[in-house]
CSV table of C-alpha atoms in Angstrom, one decimal:
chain,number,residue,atom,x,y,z
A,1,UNK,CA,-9.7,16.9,24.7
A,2,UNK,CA,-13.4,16.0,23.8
A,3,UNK,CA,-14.6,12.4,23.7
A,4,UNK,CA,-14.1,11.8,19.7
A,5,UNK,CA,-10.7,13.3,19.9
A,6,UNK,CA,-9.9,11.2,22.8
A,7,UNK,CA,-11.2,8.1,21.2
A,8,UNK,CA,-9.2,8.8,17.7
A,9,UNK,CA,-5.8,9.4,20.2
A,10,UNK,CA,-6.1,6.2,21.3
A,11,UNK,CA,-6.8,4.2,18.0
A,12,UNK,CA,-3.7,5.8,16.8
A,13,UNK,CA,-1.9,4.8,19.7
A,14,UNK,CA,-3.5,1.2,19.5
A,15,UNK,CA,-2.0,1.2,15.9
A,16,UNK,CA,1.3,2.2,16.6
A,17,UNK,CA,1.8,-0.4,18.8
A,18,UNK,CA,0.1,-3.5,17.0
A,19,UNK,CA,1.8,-2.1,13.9
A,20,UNK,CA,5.3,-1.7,16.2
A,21,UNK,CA,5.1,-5.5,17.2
A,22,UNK,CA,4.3,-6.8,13.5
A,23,UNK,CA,7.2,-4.7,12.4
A,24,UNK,CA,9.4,-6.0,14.9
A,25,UNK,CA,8.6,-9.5,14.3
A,26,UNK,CA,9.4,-9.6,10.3
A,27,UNK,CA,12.7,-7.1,11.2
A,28,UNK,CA,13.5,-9.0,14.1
A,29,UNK,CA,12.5,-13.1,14.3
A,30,UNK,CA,12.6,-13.3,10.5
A,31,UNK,CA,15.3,-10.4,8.8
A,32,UNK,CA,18.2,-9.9,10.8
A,33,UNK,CA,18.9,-13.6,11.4
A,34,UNK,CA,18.8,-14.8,7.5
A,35,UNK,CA,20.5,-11.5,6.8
A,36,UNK,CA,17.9,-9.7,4.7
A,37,UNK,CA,17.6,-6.1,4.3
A,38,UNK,CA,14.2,-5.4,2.5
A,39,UNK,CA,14.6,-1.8,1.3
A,40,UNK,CA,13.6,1.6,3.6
A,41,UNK,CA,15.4,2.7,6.7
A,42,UNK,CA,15.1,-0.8,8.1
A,43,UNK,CA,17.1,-2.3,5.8
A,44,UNK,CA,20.0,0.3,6.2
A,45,UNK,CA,19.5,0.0,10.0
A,46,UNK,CA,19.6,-4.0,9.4
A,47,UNK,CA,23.2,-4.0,7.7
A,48,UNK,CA,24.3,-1.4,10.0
A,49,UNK,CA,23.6,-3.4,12.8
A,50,UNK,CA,25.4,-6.3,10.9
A,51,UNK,CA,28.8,-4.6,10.7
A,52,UNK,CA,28.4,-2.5,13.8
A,53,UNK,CA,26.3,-4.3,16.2
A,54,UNK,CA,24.1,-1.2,17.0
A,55,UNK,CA,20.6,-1.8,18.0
A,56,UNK,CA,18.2,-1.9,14.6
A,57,UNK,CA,15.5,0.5,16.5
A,58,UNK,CA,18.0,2.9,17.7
A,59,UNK,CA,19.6,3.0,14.5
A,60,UNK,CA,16.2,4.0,12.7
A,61,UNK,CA,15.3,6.9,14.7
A,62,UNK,CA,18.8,8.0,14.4
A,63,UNK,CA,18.9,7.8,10.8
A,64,UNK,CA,15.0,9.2,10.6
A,65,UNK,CA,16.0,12.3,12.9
A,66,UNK,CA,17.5,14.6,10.0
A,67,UNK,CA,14.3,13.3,7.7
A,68,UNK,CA,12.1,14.7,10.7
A,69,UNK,CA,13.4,17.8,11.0
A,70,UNK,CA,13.0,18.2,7.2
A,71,UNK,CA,9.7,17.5,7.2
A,72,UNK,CA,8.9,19.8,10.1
A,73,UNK,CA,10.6,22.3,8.3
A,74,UNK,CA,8.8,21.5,4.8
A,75,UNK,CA,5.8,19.7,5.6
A,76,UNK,CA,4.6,20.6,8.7
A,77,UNK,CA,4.2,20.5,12.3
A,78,UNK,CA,1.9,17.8,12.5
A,79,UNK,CA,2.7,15.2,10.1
A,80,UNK,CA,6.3,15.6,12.0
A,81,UNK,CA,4.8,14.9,15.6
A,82,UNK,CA,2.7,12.4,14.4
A,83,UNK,CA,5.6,10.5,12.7
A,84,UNK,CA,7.8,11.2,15.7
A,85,UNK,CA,5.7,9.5,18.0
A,86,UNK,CA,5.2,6.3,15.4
A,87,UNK,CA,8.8,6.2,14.9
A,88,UNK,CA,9.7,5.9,18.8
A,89,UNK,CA,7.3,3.7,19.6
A,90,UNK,CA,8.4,1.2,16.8
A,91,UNK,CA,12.0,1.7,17.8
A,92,UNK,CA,11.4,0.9,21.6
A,93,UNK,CA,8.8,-2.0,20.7
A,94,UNK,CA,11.7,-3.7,18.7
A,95,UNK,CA,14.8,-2.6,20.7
A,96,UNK,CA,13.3,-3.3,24.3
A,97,UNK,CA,10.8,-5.9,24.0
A,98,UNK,CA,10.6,-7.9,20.9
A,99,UNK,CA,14.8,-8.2,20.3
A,100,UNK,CA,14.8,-9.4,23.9
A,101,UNK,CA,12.1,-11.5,24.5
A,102,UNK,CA,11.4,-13.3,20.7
A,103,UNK,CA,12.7,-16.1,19.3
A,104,UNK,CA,14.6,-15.5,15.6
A,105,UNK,CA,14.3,-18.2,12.9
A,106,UNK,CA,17.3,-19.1,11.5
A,107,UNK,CA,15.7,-22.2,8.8
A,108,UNK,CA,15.0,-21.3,5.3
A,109,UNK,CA,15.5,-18.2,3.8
A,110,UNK,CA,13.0,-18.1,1.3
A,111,UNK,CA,10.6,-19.1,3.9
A,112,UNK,CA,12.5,-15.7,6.3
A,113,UNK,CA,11.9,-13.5,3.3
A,114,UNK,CA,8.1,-14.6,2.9
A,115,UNK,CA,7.4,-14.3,6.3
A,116,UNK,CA,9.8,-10.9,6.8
A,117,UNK,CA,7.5,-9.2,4.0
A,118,UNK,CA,4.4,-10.1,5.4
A,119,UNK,CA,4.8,-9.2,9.1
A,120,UNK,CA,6.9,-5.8,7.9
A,121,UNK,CA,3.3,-5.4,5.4
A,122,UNK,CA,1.4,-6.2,7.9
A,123,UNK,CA,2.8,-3.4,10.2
A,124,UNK,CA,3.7,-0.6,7.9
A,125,UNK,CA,0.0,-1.2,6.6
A,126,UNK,CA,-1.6,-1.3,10.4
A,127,UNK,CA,-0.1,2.2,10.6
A,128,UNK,CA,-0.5,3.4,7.4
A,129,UNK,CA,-4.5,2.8,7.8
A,130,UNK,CA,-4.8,5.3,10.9
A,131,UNK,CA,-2.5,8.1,8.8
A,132,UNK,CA,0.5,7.9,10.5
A,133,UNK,CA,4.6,6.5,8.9
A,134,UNK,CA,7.2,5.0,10.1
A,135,UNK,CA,9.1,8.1,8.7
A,136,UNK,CA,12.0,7.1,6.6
A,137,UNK,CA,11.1,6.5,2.4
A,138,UNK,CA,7.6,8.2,3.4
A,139,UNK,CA,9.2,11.3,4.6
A,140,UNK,CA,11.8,11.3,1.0
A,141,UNK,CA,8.3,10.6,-0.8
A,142,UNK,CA,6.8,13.6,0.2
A,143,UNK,CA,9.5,15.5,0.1
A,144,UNK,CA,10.3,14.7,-3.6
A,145,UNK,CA,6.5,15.1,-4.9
A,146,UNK,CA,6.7,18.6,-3.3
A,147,UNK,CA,10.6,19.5,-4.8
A,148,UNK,CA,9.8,18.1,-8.3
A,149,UNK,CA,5.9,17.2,-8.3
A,150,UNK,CA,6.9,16.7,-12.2
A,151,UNK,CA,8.8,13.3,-11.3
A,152,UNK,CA,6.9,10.1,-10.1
A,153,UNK,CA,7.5,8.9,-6.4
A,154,UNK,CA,7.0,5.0,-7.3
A,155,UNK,CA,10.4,5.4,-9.3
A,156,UNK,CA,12.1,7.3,-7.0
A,157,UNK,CA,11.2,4.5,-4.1
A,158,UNK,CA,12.2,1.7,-6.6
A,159,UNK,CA,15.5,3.7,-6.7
A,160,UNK,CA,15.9,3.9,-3.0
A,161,UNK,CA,15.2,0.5,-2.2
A,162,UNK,CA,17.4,-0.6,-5.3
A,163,UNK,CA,20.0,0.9,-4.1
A,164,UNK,CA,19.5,-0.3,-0.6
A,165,UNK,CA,19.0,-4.1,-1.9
A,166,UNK,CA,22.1,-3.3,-4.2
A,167,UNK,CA,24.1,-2.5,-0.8
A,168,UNK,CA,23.0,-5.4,1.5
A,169,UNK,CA,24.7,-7.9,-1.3
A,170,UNK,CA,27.7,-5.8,-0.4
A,171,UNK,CA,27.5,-5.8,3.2
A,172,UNK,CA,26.4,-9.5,3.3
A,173,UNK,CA,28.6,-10.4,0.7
A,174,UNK,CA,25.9,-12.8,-0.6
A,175,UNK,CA,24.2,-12.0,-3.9
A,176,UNK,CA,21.0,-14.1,-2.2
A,177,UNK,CA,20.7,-11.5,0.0
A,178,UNK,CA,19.5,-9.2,-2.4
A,179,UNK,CA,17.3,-11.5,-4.3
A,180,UNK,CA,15.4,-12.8,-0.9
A,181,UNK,CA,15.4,-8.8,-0.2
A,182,UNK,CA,13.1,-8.5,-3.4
A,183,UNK,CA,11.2,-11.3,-2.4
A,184,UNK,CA,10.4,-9.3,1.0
A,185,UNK,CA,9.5,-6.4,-0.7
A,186,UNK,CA,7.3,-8.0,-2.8
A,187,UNK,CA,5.3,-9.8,0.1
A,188,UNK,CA,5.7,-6.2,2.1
A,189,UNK,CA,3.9,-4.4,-0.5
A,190,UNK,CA,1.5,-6.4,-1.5
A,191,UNK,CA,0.3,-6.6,2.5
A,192,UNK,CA,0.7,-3.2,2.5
A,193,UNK,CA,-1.8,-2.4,-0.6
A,194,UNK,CA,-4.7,-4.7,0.5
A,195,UNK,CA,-4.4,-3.5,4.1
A,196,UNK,CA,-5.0,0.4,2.9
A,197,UNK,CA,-6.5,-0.1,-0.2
A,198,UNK,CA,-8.7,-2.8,0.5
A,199,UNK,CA,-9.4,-6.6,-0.9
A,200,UNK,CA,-12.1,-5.7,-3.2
A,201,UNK,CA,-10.1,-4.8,-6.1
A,202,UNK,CA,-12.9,-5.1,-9.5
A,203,UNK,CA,-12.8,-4.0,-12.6
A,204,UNK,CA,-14.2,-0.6,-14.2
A,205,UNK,CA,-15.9,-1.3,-17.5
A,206,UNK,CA,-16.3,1.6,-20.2
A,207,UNK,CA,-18.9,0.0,-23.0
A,208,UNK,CA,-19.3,1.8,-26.5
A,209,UNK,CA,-22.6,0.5,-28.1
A,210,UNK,CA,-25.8,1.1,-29.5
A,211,UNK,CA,-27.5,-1.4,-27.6
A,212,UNK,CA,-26.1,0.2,-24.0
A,213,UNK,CA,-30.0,0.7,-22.5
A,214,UNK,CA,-30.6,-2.9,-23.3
A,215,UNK,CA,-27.7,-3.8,-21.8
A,216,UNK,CA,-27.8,-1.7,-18.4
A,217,UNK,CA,-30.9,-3.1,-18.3
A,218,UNK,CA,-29.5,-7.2,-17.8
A,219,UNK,CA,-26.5,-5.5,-15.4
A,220,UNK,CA,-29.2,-4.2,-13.5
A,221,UNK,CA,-31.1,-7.8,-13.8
A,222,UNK,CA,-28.8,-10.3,-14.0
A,223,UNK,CA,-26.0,-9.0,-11.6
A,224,UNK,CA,-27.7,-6.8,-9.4
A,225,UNK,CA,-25.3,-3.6,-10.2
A,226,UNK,CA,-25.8,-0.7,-10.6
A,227,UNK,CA,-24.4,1.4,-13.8
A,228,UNK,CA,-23.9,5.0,-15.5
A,229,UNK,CA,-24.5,7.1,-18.6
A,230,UNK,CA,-21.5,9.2,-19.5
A,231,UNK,CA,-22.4,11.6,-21.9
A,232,UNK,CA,-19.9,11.3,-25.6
A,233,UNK,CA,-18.7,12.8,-28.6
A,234,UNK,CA,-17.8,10.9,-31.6
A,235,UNK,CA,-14.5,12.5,-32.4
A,236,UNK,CA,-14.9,11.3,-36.0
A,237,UNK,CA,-18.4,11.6,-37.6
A,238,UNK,CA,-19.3,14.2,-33.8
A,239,UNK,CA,-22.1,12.2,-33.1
A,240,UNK,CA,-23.4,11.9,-29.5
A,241,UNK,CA,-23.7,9.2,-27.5
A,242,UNK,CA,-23.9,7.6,-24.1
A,243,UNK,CA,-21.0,5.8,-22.9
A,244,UNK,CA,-22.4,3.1,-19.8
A,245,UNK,CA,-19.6,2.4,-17.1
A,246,UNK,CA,-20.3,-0.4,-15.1
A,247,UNK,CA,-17.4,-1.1,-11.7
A,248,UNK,CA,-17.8,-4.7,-10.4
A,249,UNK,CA,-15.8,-7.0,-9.0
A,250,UNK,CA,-13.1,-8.8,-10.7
A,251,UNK,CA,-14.6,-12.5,-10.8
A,252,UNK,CA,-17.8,-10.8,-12.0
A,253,UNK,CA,-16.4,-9.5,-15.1
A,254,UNK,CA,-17.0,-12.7,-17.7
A,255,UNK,CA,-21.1,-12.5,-16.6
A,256,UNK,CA,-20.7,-8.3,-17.9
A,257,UNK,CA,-18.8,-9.7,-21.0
A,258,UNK,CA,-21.0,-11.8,-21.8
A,259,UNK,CA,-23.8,-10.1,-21.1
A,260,UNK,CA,-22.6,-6.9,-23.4
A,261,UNK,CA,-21.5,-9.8,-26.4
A,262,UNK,CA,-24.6,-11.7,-26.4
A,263,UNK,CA,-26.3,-8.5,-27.1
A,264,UNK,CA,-24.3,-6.5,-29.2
A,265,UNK,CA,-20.9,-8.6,-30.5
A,266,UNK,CA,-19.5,-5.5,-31.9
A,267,UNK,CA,-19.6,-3.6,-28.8
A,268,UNK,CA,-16.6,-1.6,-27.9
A,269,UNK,CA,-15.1,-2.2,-24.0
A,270,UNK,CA,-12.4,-0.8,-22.3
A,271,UNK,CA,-11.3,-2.6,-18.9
A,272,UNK,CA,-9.0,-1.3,-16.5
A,273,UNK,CA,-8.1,-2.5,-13.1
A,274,UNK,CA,-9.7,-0.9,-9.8
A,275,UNK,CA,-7.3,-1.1,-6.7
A,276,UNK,CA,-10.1,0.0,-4.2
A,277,UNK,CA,-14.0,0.1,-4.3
A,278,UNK,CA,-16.4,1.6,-1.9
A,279,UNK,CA,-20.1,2.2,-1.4
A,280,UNK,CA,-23.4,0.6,-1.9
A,281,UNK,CA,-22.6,-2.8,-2.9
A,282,UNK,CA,-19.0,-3.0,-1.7
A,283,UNK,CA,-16.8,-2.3,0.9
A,284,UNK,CA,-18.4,1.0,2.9
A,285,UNK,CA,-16.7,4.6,2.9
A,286,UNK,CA,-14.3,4.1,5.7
A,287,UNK,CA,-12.3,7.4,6.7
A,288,UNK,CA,-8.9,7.0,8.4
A,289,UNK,CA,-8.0,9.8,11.1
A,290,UNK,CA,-4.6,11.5,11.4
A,291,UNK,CA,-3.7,13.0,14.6
């Protein structure tokens, strides 16, 4: 093993483990006490563990072990190891260290839910980064897209964790259970998203006008960004034209408004959000490793 691949090893081992013990905490400290099963294999494990007593860890390795042998099957060697060795070091973090040696809270649920969903975010997100899962609705996510690519995996996750949030007001037999579950899963996956997709959401800016020179020209000036021609085609009269598409971030975008309005107030812009931006300007091209 040469230096880089050494060095890419143990990053992926470091973020196993810091991911492990985040994970832990919101199943463990904040979860399990204020009965709260937040979707995924952890929340099945959580409720199993509430009627059973079985160790949560143990019980999501167990329950991840047909999904791994699926994916090794389907997938392939080496998003099955990788996932294997994320998966046991999450279950031994939570089952040997952090069940044993942490405190649980036991005070206010909605505070148990907030705090569940951001350490669980914080985890899945730490381990997401370096290209690695925690097996479980990943594994049925790829699974799915490559069975039916036709059907969308974000509604086959809602379903999942629907149904799992649907269950833990069964198993709790307290329709809280399931709300503060939702509240969780909120938290989680908003953590989740700025963890792997980055803070510096903006906003991408199409602009339709006659003036567009003029106005790259004050983007360029006034807000130090940098902008594009796209090339158009009038679909009615099939007249050319150029199209300027300007990305910046989301607090910047009244300054581009006004900028475009003051010069032409029959300009025509189309905004849509940006989850992620990257290069000169912004956050810088960072590539995350699997191995």
């Amino acid at each position: 093993m040469d230096n880089f691949k050494l060095k890419e090893f143990t990053l992926n081992i470091l973020a196993d483990i810091v991911g492990a013990f985040a994970l832990a905490i919101g199943i463990y400290c904040f979860s399990e006490k204020v009965n709260i099963a937040p979707g995924g294999v952890s929340g099945v494990s959580i409720m199993i563990k509430y009627l059973t007593g079985a160790p949560v860890g143990l019980l999501s390795a167990v329950i991840n072990i047909p999904l791994v042998i699926l994916a090794y099957r389907l997938i392939g060697k080496r998003f099955a190891l990788r996932t294997v060795r994320t998966i046991v070091i999450c279950s031994a973090v939570l089952d040997l260290i952090v069940s044993r040696y942490f405190p649980q809270y036991s005070g206010d649920r909605m505070l148990g839910a907030v705090f569940a969903g951001v350490f669980m975010g914080i985890g899945l997100g730490t381990i997401f980064l370096r290209g690695s899962t925690t097996g479980g609705t990943d594994i049925i996510s790829c699974l799915t897209e490559r069975r039916f690519p036709h059907i969308q995996i974000g509604k086959v996750l809602m379903l999942i964790d629907g149904v799992v949030l649907a269950a833990s007001v069964i198993v709790f037999r307290n329709i809280e259970s399931g709300m503060f579950g939702i509240v969780a899963l909120f938290c989680q996956t908003r953590i989740i998203d700025g963890i792997v997709y980055g803070v510096d959401k903006g906003k991408n800016i199409l602009i339709v006008s006659e003036k567009n020179k003029r106005i790259a020209e004050l983007i360029l000036e006034r807000m130090e960004r940098g902008a594009t021609f796209l090339k158009a085609e009038g679909a009615y009269f099939g007249k050319e034209t150029k199209v300027l598409m300007c990305v910046v971030r989301a607090p910047e975008y009244h300054i581009l408004r006004e900028i475009v309005y003051n010069e032409d107030p029959r300009a025509f812009i189309i905004v849509s959000d940006v989850s992620q931006i990257m290069g000169e300007g912004f956050a810088p091209v960072k590539l995350s490793k699997m191995g």
